[in-house]
Amino acid sequence: MDRIRSTFIPAEDPDESERRVVADQPVVIYRPKQQKKIAGLTFVITAANIPLEKYTSIITALNSVDHVVVGFFVNILNLKPAIRNHRAKAERITQIFQELKGEFKVKRYDIVGHSIGGKIALLATALYDEESLIRTIIALDPVDQSPVEFTNDILSKKELLASTNGDAPPQNPFNGDDSEASTPRKRGRRTNLSLESSKADITLTFTDTGYWIDKKHNAREIQKNNPKSVKLVMHRNSCHMVYCDDDGLLSWKSLMGRGKSADRNKLVREETLALIKERAIRSTTTRHTSGKMKSSVGKAKKRMNNGLSDLKELKEDAQKKGSMLKGTAALSKVMG
């Protein structure tokens, strides 16, 4: 019974965490252990009904680079329509940040989301980031289903012409400046939300497993529809739940397949943690860290300039010694 609880029921929070309700949303805040100055704030959004404890490795990786983590548990077992559910959660992310930014003295934020959590992260930047406050998004194997928002089938040009009685086809729904992109249906056709106008650095990962993930609505299809703004990292031959920590009787392996090999899953997990840390470090904008970076660059330049000066002095000494040797040789020749 305890092992079943550890799979689906939240465990006790670690010492550095705090449960809180922010903007009417229950969250868990994880602070770095040795907190001097906060480098950034990152939301970790879970897959559907997967406890935050399954993402301990990701949370620990972010804390290790001085990011405060706001854990956001996605509960889909409610009576609200799915479109309101996913979009409401995405909008709630932006509202939570507005309440926390002063406390942690940050101006922008990052998001790591898994599965449906990845889709919610993408909805946040597509619909609710008017001020471009989201710096980076890492969507781990996002699932664009229930409902489909980014990967609807679009009518072909021929079908569009036919549907408009020979008139010119409507404006491209993938254009980031097109307000139609947020409309599920218009002029007798299906349209998609666009990520092309997002200012966030967006990276998606893609595995090729998951029993109920439609191939038409996975990370690869989202990236195809947004090629200019979205990067894709291939994690083939691993499993959809590879990003979760493996514990409990009914672990993520039982939920969504095991992948091709344990070694491949281990490698993908290591690559993912490295990617998350690298993006977190790169997105850091605190004065403290910026100053440290500038100081390091300045010291490197100083060392390089000192080295060039030393080389110049050595060259001048060599030239002087060469001239002296030439003079001595000439004198010896005259003296016989």
Short mmCIF file of C-alpha atoms in Angstrom, two decimals:
data_model
loop_
_atom_site.label_atom_id
_atom_site.label_comp_id
_atom_site.label_asym_id
_atom_site.label_seq_id
_atom_site.Cartn_x
_atom_site.Cartn_y
_atom_site.Cartn_z
CA MET A 1 0.00 0.00 0.00
CA ASP A 2 2.84 2.42 0.83
CA ARG A 3 4.43 1.79 -2.58
CA ILE A 4 1.15 2.53 -4.34
CA ARG A 5 0.84 5.75 -2.32
CA SER A 6 4.34 6.81 -3.37
CA THR A 7 3.32 6.55 -7.01
CA PHE A 8 0.12 8.59 -7.11
CA ILE A 9 -0.24 10.37 -3.75
CA PRO A 10 2.00 13.34 -2.88
CA ALA A 11 4.63 12.57 -0.28
CA GLU A 12 5.90 14.89 2.45
CA ASP A 13 7.45 18.06 1.10
CA PRO A 14 11.22 18.49 1.39
CA ASP A 15 12.52 20.94 4.00
CA GLU A 16 13.22 23.70 1.48
CA SER A 17 9.67 23.68 0.06
CA GLU A 18 6.49 25.46 0.98
CA ARG A 19 2.89 24.73 0.06
CA ARG A 20 0.97 27.86 -0.73
CA VAL A 21 -2.09 29.10 -2.59
CA VAL A 22 -1.16 31.81 -5.09
CA ALA A 23 -3.73 33.40 -7.42
CA ASP A 24 -6.25 30.80 -6.18
CA GLN A 25 -3.93 27.99 -7.32
CA PRO A 26 -2.25 25.51 -4.93
CA VAL A 27 1.49 25.41 -5.67
CA VAL A 28 4.65 24.13 -4.00
CA ILE A 29 7.61 26.51 -3.88
CA TYR A 30 11.08 24.95 -3.79
CA ARG A 31 13.95 27.23 -2.81
CA PRO A 32 17.68 26.62 -3.40
CA LYS A 33 19.37 25.12 -0.33
CA GLN A 34 22.15 27.69 -0.12
CA GLN A 35 20.25 30.73 -1.25
CA LYS A 36 22.33 33.88 -1.71
CA LYS A 37 20.72 35.63 -4.63
CA ILE A 38 17.93 34.15 -6.72
CA ALA A 39 19.08 33.69 -10.32
CA GLY A 40 15.64 32.97 -11.76
CA LEU A 41 12.17 31.53 -11.28
CA THR A 42 10.98 28.43 -13.13
CA PHE A 43 7.57 26.78 -13.18
CA VAL A 44 7.55 22.98 -13.32
CA ILE A 45 4.19 21.81 -14.69
CA THR A 46 3.42 18.12 -14.27
CA ALA A 47 1.85 15.63 -16.64
CA ALA A 48 -1.81 14.85 -15.98
CA ASN A 49 -2.26 13.79 -12.34
CA ILE A 50 1.40 12.86 -11.85
CA PRO A 51 2.67 14.07 -8.43
CA LEU A 52 5.38 16.71 -8.26
CA GLU A 53 7.55 14.19 -6.38
CA LYS A 54 8.07 12.43 -9.72
CA TYR A 55 9.97 15.53 -10.89
CA THR A 56 12.36 15.78 -7.95
CA SER A 57 15.43 15.37 -10.18
CA ILE A 58 14.33 18.28 -12.40
CA ILE A 59 13.48 20.47 -9.41
CA THR A 60 16.84 19.67 -7.78
CA ALA A 61 18.69 20.51 -11.01
CA LEU A 62 17.00 23.91 -11.16
CA ASN A 63 17.64 24.63 -7.48
CA SER A 64 21.32 23.78 -8.03
CA VAL A 65 21.63 26.77 -10.39
CA ASP A 66 19.84 29.09 -7.93
CA HIS A 67 16.40 28.98 -9.50
CA VAL A 68 13.31 29.08 -7.32
CA VAL A 69 10.90 26.42 -8.59
CA VAL A 70 7.13 26.81 -8.52
CA GLY A 71 5.60 23.34 -8.71
CA PHE A 72 2.25 23.25 -10.52
CA PHE A 73 0.29 19.98 -10.24
CA VAL A 74 -2.06 19.39 -13.19
CA ASN A 75 -5.32 17.83 -12.04
CA ILE A 76 -7.53 17.01 -15.02
CA LEU A 77 -10.14 15.14 -12.98
CA ASN A 78 -12.71 17.89 -12.77
CA LEU A 79 -15.96 18.85 -14.47
CA LYS A 80 -14.76 21.90 -16.41
CA PRO A 81 -14.55 21.64 -20.20
CA ALA A 82 -11.05 20.71 -21.31
CA ILE A 83 -10.51 23.85 -23.38
CA ARG A 84 -11.29 26.03 -20.36
CA ASN A 85 -9.25 23.70 -18.17
CA HIS A 86 -5.99 23.87 -20.15
CA ARG A 87 -6.30 27.55 -21.04
CA ALA A 88 -7.36 28.48 -17.51
CA LYS A 89 -4.25 26.77 -16.14
CA ALA A 90 -2.05 28.56 -18.68
CA GLU A 91 -3.51 31.92 -17.72
CA ARG A 92 -3.09 31.04 -14.04
CA ILE A 93 0.66 30.63 -14.63
CA THR A 94 0.94 34.29 -15.64
CA GLN A 95 -1.17 35.40 -12.67
CA ILE A 96 0.96 33.42 -10.21
CA PHE A 97 4.12 35.03 -11.58
CA GLN A 98 2.67 38.51 -11.13
CA GLU A 99 2.14 37.76 -7.43
CA LEU A 100 5.59 36.18 -6.89
CA LYS A 101 7.92 38.38 -8.94
CA GLY A 102 8.25 41.03 -6.24
CA GLU A 103 8.96 38.51 -3.51
CA PHE A 104 11.81 36.87 -5.43
CA LYS A 105 12.95 40.04 -7.24
CA VAL A 106 12.72 38.62 -10.75
CA LYS A 107 11.40 40.31 -13.87
CA ARG A 108 10.88 37.30 -16.13
CA TYR A 109 10.43 33.56 -15.75
CA ASP A 110 10.93 30.15 -17.35
CA ILE A 111 8.73 27.06 -17.70
CA VAL A 112 9.44 23.33 -17.82
CA GLY A 113 6.31 21.31 -18.60
CA HIS A 114 5.77 17.62 -19.27
CA SER A 115 3.09 16.04 -21.47
CA ILE A 116 -0.11 18.07 -20.95
CA GLY A 117 2.03 20.34 -18.77
CA GLY A 118 4.14 21.04 -21.85
CA LYS A 119 1.05 21.99 -23.80
CA ILE A 120 -0.08 24.31 -20.99
CA ALA A 121 3.34 26.01 -21.14
CA LEU A 122 2.90 26.57 -24.88
CA LEU A 123 -0.61 27.97 -24.32
CA ALA A 124 0.82 30.42 -21.80
CA THR A 125 3.14 31.98 -24.38
CA ALA A 126 0.66 31.73 -27.26
CA LEU A 127 -2.25 33.41 -25.45
CA TYR A 128 -1.23 35.17 -22.25
CA ASP A 129 2.31 36.54 -22.60
CA GLU A 130 1.58 39.97 -24.02
CA GLU A 131 4.53 41.51 -22.15
CA SER A 132 6.98 38.77 -23.28
CA LEU A 133 7.87 37.83 -19.70
CA ILE A 134 8.51 34.16 -20.49
CA ARG A 135 12.20 33.68 -21.31
CA THR A 136 12.45 29.96 -22.01
CA ILE A 137 10.08 27.02 -22.35
CA ILE A 138 11.15 23.39 -22.33
CA ALA A 139 8.15 21.23 -23.20
CA LEU A 140 9.00 17.58 -22.53
CA ASP A 141 7.12 15.43 -25.06
CA PRO A 142 4.06 17.75 -25.14
CA VAL A 143 0.66 16.28 -26.02
CA ASP A 144 -1.71 18.51 -28.00
CA GLN A 145 -4.98 16.71 -27.34
CA SER A 146 -8.33 17.16 -25.55
CA PRO A 147 -8.71 19.59 -27.25
CA VAL A 148 -6.31 20.08 -30.15
CA GLU A 149 -4.93 23.65 -30.18
CA PHE A 150 -1.71 23.66 -32.22
CA THR A 151 -2.01 20.70 -34.63
CA ASN A 152 -5.46 20.78 -36.22
CA ASP A 153 -5.71 19.60 -39.81
CA ILE A 154 -5.71 22.66 -42.06
CA LEU A 155 -7.66 22.68 -45.30
CA SER A 156 -5.51 22.59 -48.43
CA LYS A 157 -5.33 25.61 -50.73
CA LYS A 158 -7.64 23.83 -53.18
CA GLU A 159 -10.16 23.12 -50.44
CA LEU A 160 -9.91 26.71 -49.22
CA LEU A 161 -10.62 28.04 -52.71
CA ALA A 162 -13.57 25.70 -53.02
CA SER A 163 -14.91 26.74 -49.63
CA THR A 164 -14.72 30.43 -50.58
CA ASN A 165 -16.35 29.94 -54.01
CA GLY A 166 -13.18 30.68 -55.96
CA ASP A 167 -12.17 33.73 -53.96
CA ALA A 168 -8.62 34.18 -52.67
CA PRO A 169 -7.90 32.00 -49.64
CA PRO A 170 -8.09 33.60 -46.19
CA GLN A 171 -4.95 34.87 -44.46
CA ASN A 172 -2.44 32.22 -43.36
CA PRO A 173 -3.49 31.04 -39.86
CA PHE A 174 0.14 30.32 -38.97
CA ASN A 175 1.07 33.99 -39.26
CA GLY A 176 1.95 35.16 -35.75
CA ASP A 177 0.27 38.54 -36.36
CA ASP A 178 -3.01 36.94 -37.42
CA SER A 179 -5.63 37.32 -34.72
CA GLU A 180 -7.53 34.42 -36.30
CA ALA A 181 -4.90 32.04 -34.92
CA SER A 182 -6.69 31.94 -31.57
CA THR A 183 -10.04 31.01 -33.13
CA PRO A 184 -10.78 27.26 -33.26
CA ARG A 185 -12.95 27.56 -36.39
CA LYS A 186 -13.42 30.37 -38.88
CA ARG A 187 -14.71 30.67 -42.47
CA GLY A 188 -15.51 26.97 -42.56
CA ARG A 189 -11.96 25.82 -41.76
CA ARG A 190 -9.92 24.77 -38.74
CA THR A 191 -7.09 26.98 -37.55
CA ASN A 192 -4.27 26.59 -35.05
CA LEU A 193 -2.76 28.67 -32.31
CA SER A 194 0.61 29.99 -33.45
CA LEU A 195 3.92 30.16 -31.59
CA GLU A 196 5.68 32.09 -34.36
CA SER A 197 5.27 35.47 -32.68
CA SER A 198 6.42 34.27 -29.26
CA LYS A 199 9.57 35.95 -27.89
CA ALA A 200 10.32 32.93 -25.67
CA ASP A 201 13.12 30.48 -26.42
CA ILE A 202 11.05 27.33 -27.02
CA THR A 203 12.45 23.78 -27.06
CA LEU A 204 10.37 20.63 -27.42
CA THR A 205 11.53 17.07 -26.83
CA PHE A 206 10.00 14.16 -28.72
CA THR A 207 9.79 10.46 -27.87
CA ASP A 208 8.07 7.93 -30.09
CA THR A 209 6.06 6.09 -27.44
CA GLY A 210 2.91 6.64 -25.38
CA TYR A 211 -0.09 4.38 -25.70
CA TRP A 212 -2.68 7.11 -26.18
CA ILE A 213 -0.65 9.86 -27.84
CA ASP A 214 -1.88 10.49 -31.38
CA LYS A 215 1.02 10.88 -33.83
CA LYS A 216 -0.81 13.79 -35.43
CA HIS A 217 -0.65 15.80 -32.21
CA ASN A 218 2.80 15.21 -30.77
CA ALA A 219 5.87 17.43 -30.35
CA ARG A 220 7.11 16.83 -33.89
CA GLU A 221 3.82 18.03 -35.38
CA ILE A 222 3.79 21.14 -33.16
CA GLN A 223 7.31 21.99 -34.34
CA LYS A 224 6.38 21.44 -37.99
CA ASN A 225 3.67 24.06 -37.65
CA ASN A 226 6.04 26.51 -35.95
CA PRO A 227 9.44 25.92 -37.61
CA LYS A 228 10.89 29.40 -37.06
CA SER A 229 10.25 29.71 -33.33
CA VAL A 230 10.45 26.14 -32.00
CA LYS A 231 13.46 23.83 -31.67
CA LEU A 232 13.01 20.05 -31.51
CA VAL A 233 15.21 17.61 -29.59
CA MET A 234 14.74 13.98 -30.63
CA HIS A 235 14.52 11.40 -27.84
CA ARG A 236 13.54 8.40 -29.94
CA ASN A 237 13.56 4.91 -28.47
CA SER A 238 12.81 6.20 -24.99
CA CYS A 239 9.40 6.50 -23.32
CA HIS A 240 6.95 9.30 -22.69
CA MET A 241 7.40 9.14 -18.91
CA VAL A 242 11.20 8.92 -19.03
CA TYR A 243 11.40 12.43 -17.57
CA CYS A 244 9.85 11.30 -14.28
CA ASP A 245 11.71 9.76 -11.36
CA ASP A 246 11.16 6.01 -11.19
CA ASP A 247 9.76 4.93 -7.84
CA GLY A 248 6.58 3.44 -6.48
CA LEU A 249 4.89 0.14 -7.31
CA LEU A 250 3.08 1.43 -10.39
CA SER A 251 5.84 3.59 -11.76
CA TRP A 252 5.88 5.65 -14.94
CA LYS A 253 7.21 2.55 -16.73
CA SER A 254 3.90 0.81 -16.09
CA LEU A 255 1.91 3.84 -17.18
CA MET A 256 3.35 4.63 -20.61
CA GLY A 257 5.72 1.92 -21.80
CA ARG A 258 9.34 1.18 -21.05
CA GLY A 259 11.20 2.48 -24.08
CA LYS A 260 13.70 0.41 -26.02
CA SER A 261 16.38 0.02 -23.35
CA ALA A 262 17.28 1.06 -19.81
CA ASP A 263 20.56 2.54 -21.09
CA ARG A 264 18.73 4.71 -23.61
CA ASN A 265 16.30 5.95 -20.96
CA LYS A 266 19.19 6.78 -18.63
CA LEU A 267 20.97 8.73 -21.36
CA VAL A 268 17.82 10.69 -22.22
CA ARG A 269 17.29 11.60 -18.58
CA GLU A 270 20.88 12.82 -18.26
CA GLU A 271 20.59 14.85 -21.49
CA THR A 272 17.31 16.37 -20.30
CA LEU A 273 18.67 17.45 -16.93
CA ALA A 274 21.72 18.95 -18.65
CA LEU A 275 19.45 20.81 -21.11
CA ILE A 276 17.27 22.19 -18.30
CA LYS A 277 20.28 23.41 -16.32
CA GLU A 278 21.93 24.93 -19.41
CA ARG A 279 18.77 26.85 -20.35
CA ALA A 280 18.30 28.03 -16.76
CA ILE A 281 21.86 29.32 -16.57
CA ARG A 282 21.65 30.95 -19.99
CA SER A 283 18.41 32.72 -19.14
CA THR A 284 19.74 34.16 -15.87
CA THR A 285 19.54 37.95 -15.77
CA THR A 286 20.32 38.90 -12.17
CA ARG A 287 22.89 41.65 -11.70
CA HIS A 288 24.92 39.41 -9.42
CA THR A 289 25.33 36.69 -12.03
CA SER A 290 25.71 39.18 -14.85
CA GLY A 291 28.44 40.93 -12.89
CA LYS A 292 30.22 37.64 -12.26
CA MET A 293 30.08 36.82 -15.97
CA LYS A 294 31.40 40.26 -16.94
CA SER A 295 34.13 39.95 -14.33
CA SER A 296 35.18 36.57 -15.72
CA VAL A 297 35.21 37.91 -19.26
CA GLY A 298 37.18 40.96 -18.11
CA LYS A 299 39.77 38.79 -16.33
CA ALA A 300 40.10 36.59 -19.41
CA LYS A 301 40.67 39.63 -21.62
CA LYS A 302 43.22 40.99 -19.16
CA ARG A 303 45.09 37.68 -19.14
CA MET A 304 45.03 37.60 -22.94
CA ASN A 305 46.31 41.17 -23.20
CA ASN A 306 49.05 40.45 -20.64
CA GLY A 307 50.00 37.39 -22.65
CA LEU A 308 50.17 39.42 -25.85
CA SER A 309 52.36 42.02 -24.11
CA ASP A 310 54.71 39.29 -22.90
CA LEU A 311 54.92 37.86 -26.43
CA LYS A 312 55.68 41.32 -27.80
CA GLU A 313 58.48 41.81 -25.28
CA LEU A 314 59.93 38.38 -26.10
CA LYS A 315 59.81 39.23 -29.80
CA GLU A 316 61.63 42.53 -29.23
CA ASP A 317 64.28 40.79 -27.11
CA ALA A 318 64.75 38.16 -29.80
CA GLN A 319 65.12 40.85 -32.46
CA LYS A 320 67.72 42.69 -30.34
CA LYS A 321 69.66 39.49 -29.72
CA GLY A 322 69.46 38.65 -33.42
CA SER A 323 70.88 42.04 -34.36
CA MET A 324 73.68 41.63 -31.86
CA LEU A 325 74.54 38.20 -33.23
CA LYS A 326 74.59 39.51 -36.79
CA GLY A 327 76.90 42.36 -35.72
CA THR A 328 79.27 39.96 -33.95
CA ALA A 329 79.39 37.67 -37.00
CA ALA A 330 80.16 40.59 -39.33
CA LEU A 331 82.94 41.83 -37.05
CA SER A 332 84.47 38.36 -36.86
CA LYS A 333 84.48 38.15 -40.66
CA VAL A 334 86.30 41.49 -40.98
CA MET A 335 88.88 40.55 -38.39
CA GLY A 336 89.51 37.31 -40.22
#
